[in-house]
Amino acid sequence: SGLPPPPWKSSHAGKLQRRREAVLEDFERHQGAARNLLEKGHASFSHTAPSGSDKWVVRAKSDSNTLAGESCCLLLTRGAVNKGQVLCGTVASDGAFTGGVYFLLEDFLGDMVKVGVYNTGVKDYEGARRLFQKGTRIGIRDPFLKYGADGKPFIRVDEPRKIFTHASSDAQSDPAKLHQTGNKLWKLYVAKHSPLVFEAATLSWDKSVEEDRLAASVLLSSRAQARIKAGLDDVAACDALAALLLNSGDEEALLRLKSSVQKLGDG
């Protein structure tokens, strides 16, 4: 019941999903190998403490401008500090320690990238896990996307203060921002002709349509209830029906449709 499966979880998920799986597999393989060397005493990792402190923690930011430049992985320029942009996402793996603190970050399109954070004061794996726990929502200001020693892209953060936690992301729920992101990705596709970027653009547009549809169904259902209370059962029925057409799983809209139709029949 309810809405059909979102298109970004079916037809448009191919290339992004494969890239995500490859990044995850690569991260787990490298971290597993590093831990194995540590446990056998064949390797050790140094750490550097942040200036003026022996410990750094990720802090929350609540000001309205924090996410003003929110972006996604594919819109970042490689080999450069992306000034004015904020890469937001969900920590997709517990932090790991191999000299720096490393973890995977998943953006609102489901794309995934490795992040390396330095100068945190963390000394071991347990400290890394406490600092970046799987499922935490974070943002990285002015993200520096570069190539690692393995030739693969990752985000390098030398100033931990540029990382903050936040409760929600406008980019994943605001139809206008999702539409805007899709337009930016489309321009990038026109320039580079990357099938992956094309998929991301259509995914962002799909999510925009979906969010707009859900918001509209809620508003129509609420208006139906208000019109029922005002005795306007004919237009209330129209609103409730329109809400159900947008979201067939809206139980409140269904009850309001039944109520308004019943009252029209009794009249």
mmCIF file of N, CA, C and O in Angstrom, residues 233-267:
data_model
loop_
_atom_site.group_PDB
_atom_site.id
_atom_site.type_symbol
_atom_site.label_atom_id
_atom_site.label_comp_id
_atom_site.label_asym_id
_atom_site.label_seq_id
_atom_site.Cartn_x
_atom_site.Cartn_y
_atom_site.Cartn_z
ATOM 1 N N ASP A 233 -18.792 19.712 2.685
ATOM 2 C CA ASP A 233 -18.438 18.314 2.439
ATOM 3 C C ASP A 233 -18.149 18.007 0.974
ATOM 4 O O ASP A 233 -17.370 17.095 0.678
ATOM 5 N N ASP A 234 -18.752 18.729 0.051
ATOM 6 C CA ASP A 234 -18.515 18.443 -1.358
ATOM 7 C C ASP A 234 -17.064 18.756 -1.753
ATOM 8 O O ASP A 234 -16.377 17.929 -2.371
ATOM 9 N N VAL A 235 -16.586 19.953 -1.373
ATOM 10 C CA VAL A 235 -15.197 20.312 -1.712
ATOM 11 C C VAL A 235 -14.207 19.555 -0.824
ATOM 12 O O VAL A 235 -13.070 19.286 -1.225
ATOM 13 N N ALA A 236 -14.636 19.184 0.389
ATOM 14 C CA ALA A 236 -13.786 18.382 1.273
ATOM 15 C C ALA A 236 -13.516 17.027 0.637
ATOM 16 O O ALA A 236 -12.390 16.505 0.676
ATOM 17 N N ALA A 237 -14.547 16.449 0.030
ATOM 18 C CA ALA A 237 -14.388 15.158 -0.638
ATOM 19 C C ALA A 237 -13.404 15.268 -1.799
ATOM 20 O O ALA A 237 -12.583 14.364 -2.025
ATOM 21 N N CYS A 238 -13.469 16.373 -2.517
ATOM 22 C CA CYS A 238 -12.538 16.593 -3.641
ATOM 23 C C CYS A 238 -11.097 16.680 -3.150
ATOM 24 O O CYS A 238 -10.184 16.092 -3.742
ATOM 25 N N ASP A 239 -10.894 17.406 -2.047
ATOM 26 C CA ASP A 239 -9.547 17.535 -1.481
ATOM 27 C C ASP A 239 -9.018 16.191 -1.007
ATOM 28 O O ASP A 239 -7.859 15.828 -1.263
ATOM 29 N N ALA A 240 -9.850 15.441 -0.304
ATOM 30 C CA ALA A 240 -9.422 14.144 0.220
ATOM 31 C C ALA A 240 -9.100 13.174 -0.909
ATOM 32 O O ALA A 240 -8.120 12.412 -0.841
ATOM 33 N N LEU A 241 -9.896 13.202 -1.962
ATOM 34 C CA LEU A 241 -9.656 12.330 -3.116
ATOM 35 C C LEU A 241 -8.352 12.704 -3.816
ATOM 36 O O LEU A 241 -7.559 11.836 -4.200
ATOM 37 N N ALA A 242 -8.119 14.013 -3.956
ATOM 38 C CA ALA A 242 -6.875 14.466 -4.598
ATOM 39 C C ALA A 242 -5.662 14.043 -3.769
ATOM 40 O O ALA A 242 -4.631 13.635 -4.315
ATOM 41 N N ALA A 243 -5.785 14.101 -2.426
ATOM 42 C CA ALA A 243 -4.695 13.676 -1.550
ATOM 43 C C ALA A 243 -4.398 12.197 -1.733
ATOM 44 O O ALA A 243 -3.238 11.771 -1.769
ATOM 45 N N LEU A 244 -5.448 11.394 -1.890
ATOM 46 C CA LEU A 244 -5.273 9.956 -2.081
ATOM 47 C C LEU A 244 -4.663 9.631 -3.441
ATOM 48 O O LEU A 244 -3.921 8.653 -3.582
ATOM 49 N N LEU A 245 -4.958 10.437 -4.438
ATOM 50 C CA LEU A 245 -4.353 10.227 -5.751
ATOM 51 C C LEU A 245 -2.846 10.475 -5.706
ATOM 52 O O LEU A 245 -2.076 9.838 -6.416
ATOM 53 N N LEU A 246 -2.448 11.400 -4.855
ATOM 54 C CA LEU A 246 -1.025 11.698 -4.697
ATOM 55 C C LEU A 246 -0.336 10.702 -3.780
ATOM 56 O O LEU A 246 0.844 10.393 -3.953
ATOM 57 N N ASN A 247 -1.066 10.227 -2.777
ATOM 58 C CA ASN A 247 -0.500 9.291 -1.806
ATOM 59 C C ASN A 247 -1.589 8.318 -1.375
ATOM 60 O O ASN A 247 -2.363 8.600 -0.457
ATOM 61 N N SER A 248 -1.656 7.179 -2.028
ATOM 62 C CA SER A 248 -2.728 6.216 -1.774
ATOM 63 C C SER A 248 -2.661 5.606 -0.378
ATOM 64 O O SER A 248 -3.617 4.992 0.068
ATOM 65 N N GLY A 249 -1.549 5.793 0.314
ATOM 66 C CA GLY A 249 -1.419 5.245 1.656
ATOM 67 C C GLY A 249 -1.802 6.218 2.750
ATOM 68 O O GLY A 249 -1.626 5.917 3.939
ATOM 69 N N ASP A 250 -2.341 7.382 2.398
ATOM 70 C CA ASP A 250 -2.725 8.386 3.394
ATOM 71 C C ASP A 250 -4.035 7.967 4.057
ATOM 72 O O ASP A 250 -5.125 8.203 3.538
ATOM 73 N N GLU A 251 -3.940 7.332 5.220
ATOM 74 C CA GLU A 251 -5.126 6.814 5.905
ATOM 75 C C GLU A 251 -6.044 7.932 6.392
ATOM 76 O O GLU A 251 -7.269 7.783 6.392
ATOM 77 N N GLU A 252 -5.471 9.044 6.792
ATOM 78 C CA GLU A 252 -6.301 10.166 7.258
ATOM 79 C C GLU A 252 -7.129 10.722 6.105
ATOM 80 O O GLU A 252 -8.315 11.044 6.275
ATOM 81 N N ALA A 253 -6.525 10.826 4.925
ATOM 82 C CA ALA A 253 -7.259 11.319 3.759
ATOM 83 C C ALA A 253 -8.403 10.369 3.409
ATOM 84 O O ALA A 253 -9.502 10.808 3.043
ATOM 85 N N LEU A 254 -8.154 9.058 3.546
ATOM 86 C CA LEU A 254 -9.197 8.071 3.258
ATOM 87 C C LEU A 254 -10.375 8.212 4.226
ATOM 88 O O LEU A 254 -11.548 8.188 3.816
ATOM 89 N N LEU A 255 -10.065 8.390 5.507
ATOM 90 C CA LEU A 255 -11.126 8.566 6.507
ATOM 91 C C LEU A 255 -11.924 9.839 6.237
ATOM 92 O O LEU A 255 -13.152 9.871 6.389
ATOM 93 N N ARG A 256 -11.228 10.886 5.813
ATOM 94 C CA ARG A 256 -11.900 12.155 5.543
ATOM 95 C C ARG A 256 -12.760 12.059 4.287
ATOM 96 O O ARG A 256 -13.831 12.669 4.210
ATOM 97 N N LEU A 257 -12.318 11.279 3.313
ATOM 98 C CA LEU A 257 -13.124 11.068 2.114
ATOM 99 C C LEU A 257 -14.401 10.309 2.471
ATOM 100 O O LEU A 257 -15.503 10.686 2.043
ATOM 101 N N LYS A 258 -14.249 9.258 3.267
ATOM 102 C CA LYS A 258 -15.415 8.477 3.688
ATOM 103 C C LYS A 258 -16.387 9.335 4.487
ATOM 104 O O LYS A 258 -17.607 9.266 4.287
ATOM 105 N N SER A 259 -15.856 10.162 5.378
ATOM 106 C CA SER A 259 -16.701 11.012 6.219
ATOM 107 C C SER A 259 -17.485 12.018 5.390
ATOM 108 O O SER A 259 -18.704 12.181 5.566
ATOM 109 N N SER A 260 -16.797 12.685 4.454
ATOM 110 C CA SER A 260 -17.460 13.707 3.650
ATOM 111 C C SER A 260 -18.495 13.082 2.708
ATOM 112 O O SER A 260 -19.603 13.614 2.538
ATOM 113 N N VAL A 261 -18.187 11.927 2.113
ATOM 114 C CA VAL A 261 -19.121 11.264 1.207
ATOM 115 C C VAL A 261 -20.362 10.785 1.985
ATOM 116 O O VAL A 261 -21.493 10.896 1.505
ATOM 117 N N GLN A 262 -20.111 10.263 3.188
ATOM 118 C CA GLN A 262 -21.231 9.791 4.008
ATOM 119 C C GLN A 262 -22.168 10.940 4.360
ATOM 120 O O GLN A 262 -23.401 10.810 4.306
ATOM 121 N N LYS A 263 -21.609 12.067 4.701
ATOM 122 C CA LYS A 263 -22.425 13.228 5.054
ATOM 123 C C LYS A 263 -23.188 13.736 3.835
ATOM 124 O O LYS A 263 -24.348 14.177 3.962
ATOM 125 N N LEU A 264 -22.567 13.670 2.676
ATOM 126 C CA LEU A 264 -23.277 14.081 1.453
ATOM 127 C C LEU A 264 -24.440 13.130 1.168
ATOM 128 O O LEU A 264 -25.524 13.553 0.754
ATOM 129 N N GLY A 265 -24.220 11.826 1.431
ATOM 130 C CA GLY A 265 -25.287 10.844 1.219
ATOM 131 C C GLY A 265 -26.440 11.035 2.206
ATOM 132 O O GLY A 265 -27.628 10.912 1.846
ATOM 133 N N ASP A 266 -26.087 11.344 3.458
ATOM 134 C CA ASP A 266 -27.113 11.553 4.489
ATOM 135 C C ASP A 266 -27.923 12.806 4.196
ATOM 136 O O ASP A 266 -29.103 12.906 4.541
ATOM 137 N N GLY A 267 -27.286 13.771 3.553
ATOM 138 C CA GLY A 267 -27.983 15.024 3.268
ATOM 139 C C GLY A 267 -28.977 14.853 2.150
ATOM 140 O O GLY A 267 -29.970 15.555 2.063
#
